[in-house]
Amino acid sequence: MHPAAPSPSARRLGLAGLLPFVLGAAWVWTSRGAVQAQATAALAAYGAVIVSFLGGIHWGLAFRHAVPQRALLVWGAVPSLLGWLALALPLPHPLALAWLGATLIACYRVDRRVYADEGVAAWLPLRLRLTVVASLSCFAGAAGGAL
């Protein structure tokens, strides 16, 4: 296995990290009223945490350099700000979940370029699978909360 490739543990943990997305979207769809509002807020909070984590990876990549690249540091802060914007909406707001789904996709698009430049492109297949499920869960939650 290439040292930059995700280990089996990283794959399992990444997939386990999808549970709150999938269960959160299902919770939004299967509940109404105050419970649905709580489900929407919980899914939005988890989505914001995860987009912040994705930005933090860029800081970790920047720290590998003697002189950190400014672009990595700047982008590393952007997902946290985008996640905060979603949570700044009056929750429960289905738009927050749609925003987070789009943010997850934007993070992946940036990562496709950056990971190749940083020698960690072997993580991209896992990142793609995680992004697809997480973003679809956010979009599904947005649709369920809009009903």
CSV table of C-alpha atoms in Angstrom, one decimal:
chain,number,residue,atom,x,y,z
A,1,MET,CA,0.0,0.0,0.0
A,2,HIS,CA,1.3,3.5,-0.9
A,3,PRO,CA,2.0,5.4,2.3
A,4,ALA,CA,-0.3,8.2,1.3
A,5,ALA,CA,-3.3,5.9,0.7
A,6,PRO,CA,-6.0,5.6,3.3
A,7,SER,CA,-5.5,2.7,5.7
A,8,PRO,CA,-8.3,0.2,6.3
A,9,SER,CA,-9.0,2.0,9.6
A,10,ALA,CA,-9.3,5.3,7.9
A,11,ARG,CA,-11.7,3.8,5.4
A,12,ARG,CA,-13.8,2.3,8.2
A,13,LEU,CA,-13.8,5.5,10.2
A,14,GLY,CA,-14.7,7.6,7.1
A,15,LEU,CA,-17.6,5.3,6.4
A,16,ALA,CA,-18.7,5.4,10.0
A,17,GLY,CA,-18.7,9.2,9.8
A,18,LEU,CA,-21.5,8.9,7.2
A,19,LEU,CA,-23.9,7.4,9.8
A,20,PRO,CA,-25.0,10.8,11.2
A,21,PHE,CA,-25.6,12.1,7.7
A,22,VAL,CA,-27.7,9.1,6.6
A,23,LEU,CA,-29.5,8.7,9.9
A,24,GLY,CA,-30.0,12.5,10.2
A,25,ALA,CA,-31.6,12.7,6.7
A,26,ALA,CA,-33.8,9.8,7.6
A,27,TRP,CA,-34.7,11.4,10.9
A,28,VAL,CA,-35.8,14.6,9.1
A,29,TRP,CA,-37.9,12.6,6.7
A,30,THR,CA,-39.6,10.5,9.3
A,31,SER,CA,-40.4,13.3,11.8
A,32,ARG,CA,-42.6,16.4,12.0
A,33,GLY,CA,-42.9,19.5,14.1
A,34,ALA,CA,-40.4,20.1,16.9
A,35,VAL,CA,-38.7,16.7,16.4
A,36,GLN,CA,-38.1,17.5,12.7
A,37,ALA,CA,-36.8,20.9,13.7
A,38,GLN,CA,-34.3,19.1,16.0
A,39,ALA,CA,-33.4,16.6,13.3
A,40,THR,CA,-32.7,19.4,10.8
A,41,ALA,CA,-30.6,21.3,13.3
A,42,ALA,CA,-28.6,18.2,14.3
A,43,LEU,CA,-27.9,17.3,10.7
A,44,ALA,CA,-26.9,20.9,9.9
A,45,ALA,CA,-24.6,21.0,13.0
A,46,TYR,CA,-22.9,17.7,12.0
A,47,GLY,CA,-22.5,19.0,8.4
A,48,ALA,CA,-20.9,22.2,9.6
A,49,VAL,CA,-18.5,20.2,11.8
A,50,ILE,CA,-17.5,18.0,8.9
A,51,VAL,CA,-16.9,20.9,6.5
A,52,SER,CA,-14.7,22.5,9.2
A,53,PHE,CA,-12.8,19.3,9.4
A,54,LEU,CA,-12.2,19.2,5.7
A,55,GLY,CA,-10.8,22.7,5.9
A,56,GLY,CA,-8.5,21.7,8.7
A,57,ILE,CA,-7.0,19.0,6.5
A,58,HIS,CA,-5.6,21.8,4.4
A,59,TRP,CA,-3.9,23.3,7.4
A,60,GLY,CA,-2.3,19.9,8.1
A,61,LEU,CA,-1.1,19.8,4.5
A,62,ALA,CA,0.3,23.3,4.8
A,63,PHE,CA,2.2,22.4,8.0
A,64,ARG,CA,4.2,19.8,6.0
A,65,HIS,CA,6.0,22.6,4.3
A,66,ALA,CA,8.9,24.6,5.8
A,67,VAL,CA,7.0,27.7,4.6
A,68,PRO,CA,3.3,27.0,4.6
A,69,GLN,CA,1.6,27.9,1.4
A,70,ARG,CA,-0.8,30.8,1.9
A,71,ALA,CA,-3.4,29.3,-0.4
A,72,LEU,CA,-3.6,26.1,1.8
A,73,LEU,CA,-4.1,28.2,4.9
A,74,VAL,CA,-6.7,30.5,3.4
A,75,TRP,CA,-8.7,27.7,1.9
A,76,GLY,CA,-8.4,25.8,5.2
A,77,ALA,CA,-10.4,28.6,6.9
A,78,VAL,CA,-13.0,28.9,4.2
A,79,PRO,CA,-15.1,25.7,4.9
A,80,SER,CA,-15.4,26.7,8.5
A,81,LEU,CA,-16.8,30.1,7.5
A,82,LEU,CA,-19.2,28.4,5.0
A,83,GLY,CA,-20.4,26.0,7.7
A,84,TRP,CA,-20.9,28.9,10.1
A,85,LEU,CA,-23.0,30.7,7.5
A,86,ALA,CA,-25.3,27.6,7.3
A,87,LEU,CA,-25.7,27.6,11.0
A,88,ALA,CA,-26.3,31.4,11.0
A,89,LEU,CA,-29.7,30.8,9.3
A,90,PRO,CA,-32.6,30.5,11.6
A,91,LEU,CA,-32.7,26.8,12.3
A,92,PRO,CA,-34.4,24.7,11.3
A,93,HIS,CA,-34.0,26.0,7.8
A,94,PRO,CA,-33.8,23.5,4.9
A,95,LEU,CA,-31.6,25.9,3.0
A,96,ALA,CA,-28.9,25.4,5.6
A,97,LEU,CA,-28.7,21.7,4.6
A,98,ALA,CA,-28.7,22.5,0.9
A,99,TRP,CA,-25.9,25.0,1.5
A,100,LEU,CA,-23.9,22.4,3.4
A,101,GLY,CA,-24.4,19.8,0.6
A,102,ALA,CA,-23.1,22.3,-1.9
A,103,THR,CA,-20.2,23.2,0.4
A,104,LEU,CA,-19.2,19.5,0.7
A,105,ILE,CA,-19.1,19.3,-3.1
A,106,ALA,CA,-17.1,22.5,-3.3
A,107,CYS,CA,-14.6,21.1,-0.8
A,108,TYR,CA,-14.2,17.9,-2.9
A,109,ARG,CA,-13.6,20.0,-6.0
A,110,VAL,CA,-10.8,21.9,-4.3
A,111,ASP,CA,-9.4,18.7,-2.8
A,112,ARG,CA,-9.2,17.1,-6.3
A,113,ARG,CA,-6.6,19.7,-7.3
A,114,VAL,CA,-4.8,20.2,-3.9
A,115,TYR,CA,-4.5,16.5,-3.0
A,116,ALA,CA,-2.8,15.8,-6.3
A,117,ASP,CA,-0.4,18.7,-5.8
A,118,GLU,CA,0.3,17.5,-2.2
A,119,GLY,CA,0.9,13.9,-3.1
A,120,VAL,CA,-2.2,12.5,-1.4
A,121,ALA,CA,-4.3,11.8,-4.4
A,122,ALA,CA,-4.8,8.2,-3.3
A,123,TRP,CA,-7.3,9.6,-0.8
A,124,LEU,CA,-9.6,11.0,-3.6
A,125,PRO,CA,-11.6,7.8,-4.3
A,126,LEU,CA,-12.6,7.6,-0.6
A,127,ARG,CA,-13.2,11.4,-0.5
A,128,LEU,CA,-15.5,11.1,-3.5
A,129,ARG,CA,-17.6,8.3,-1.9
A,130,LEU,CA,-17.8,10.2,1.4
A,131,THR,CA,-18.8,13.4,-0.4
A,132,VAL,CA,-21.5,11.8,-2.5
A,133,VAL,CA,-23.2,10.2,0.4
A,134,ALA,CA,-22.8,13.2,2.8
A,135,SER,CA,-24.0,15.7,0.2
A,136,LEU,CA,-26.9,13.6,-0.9
A,137,SER,CA,-27.9,13.2,2.7
A,138,CYS,CA,-27.9,17.0,3.2
A,139,PHE,CA,-29.9,17.5,0.0
A,140,ALA,CA,-32.3,14.8,1.1
A,141,GLY,CA,-32.6,16.4,4.5
A,142,ALA,CA,-33.3,19.8,2.9
A,143,ALA,CA,-36.0,18.2,0.7
A,144,GLY,CA,-37.6,16.4,3.7
A,145,GLY,CA,-37.5,19.6,5.8
A,146,ALA,CA,-39.1,21.6,3.1
A,147,LEU,CA,-42.3,19.4,3.0
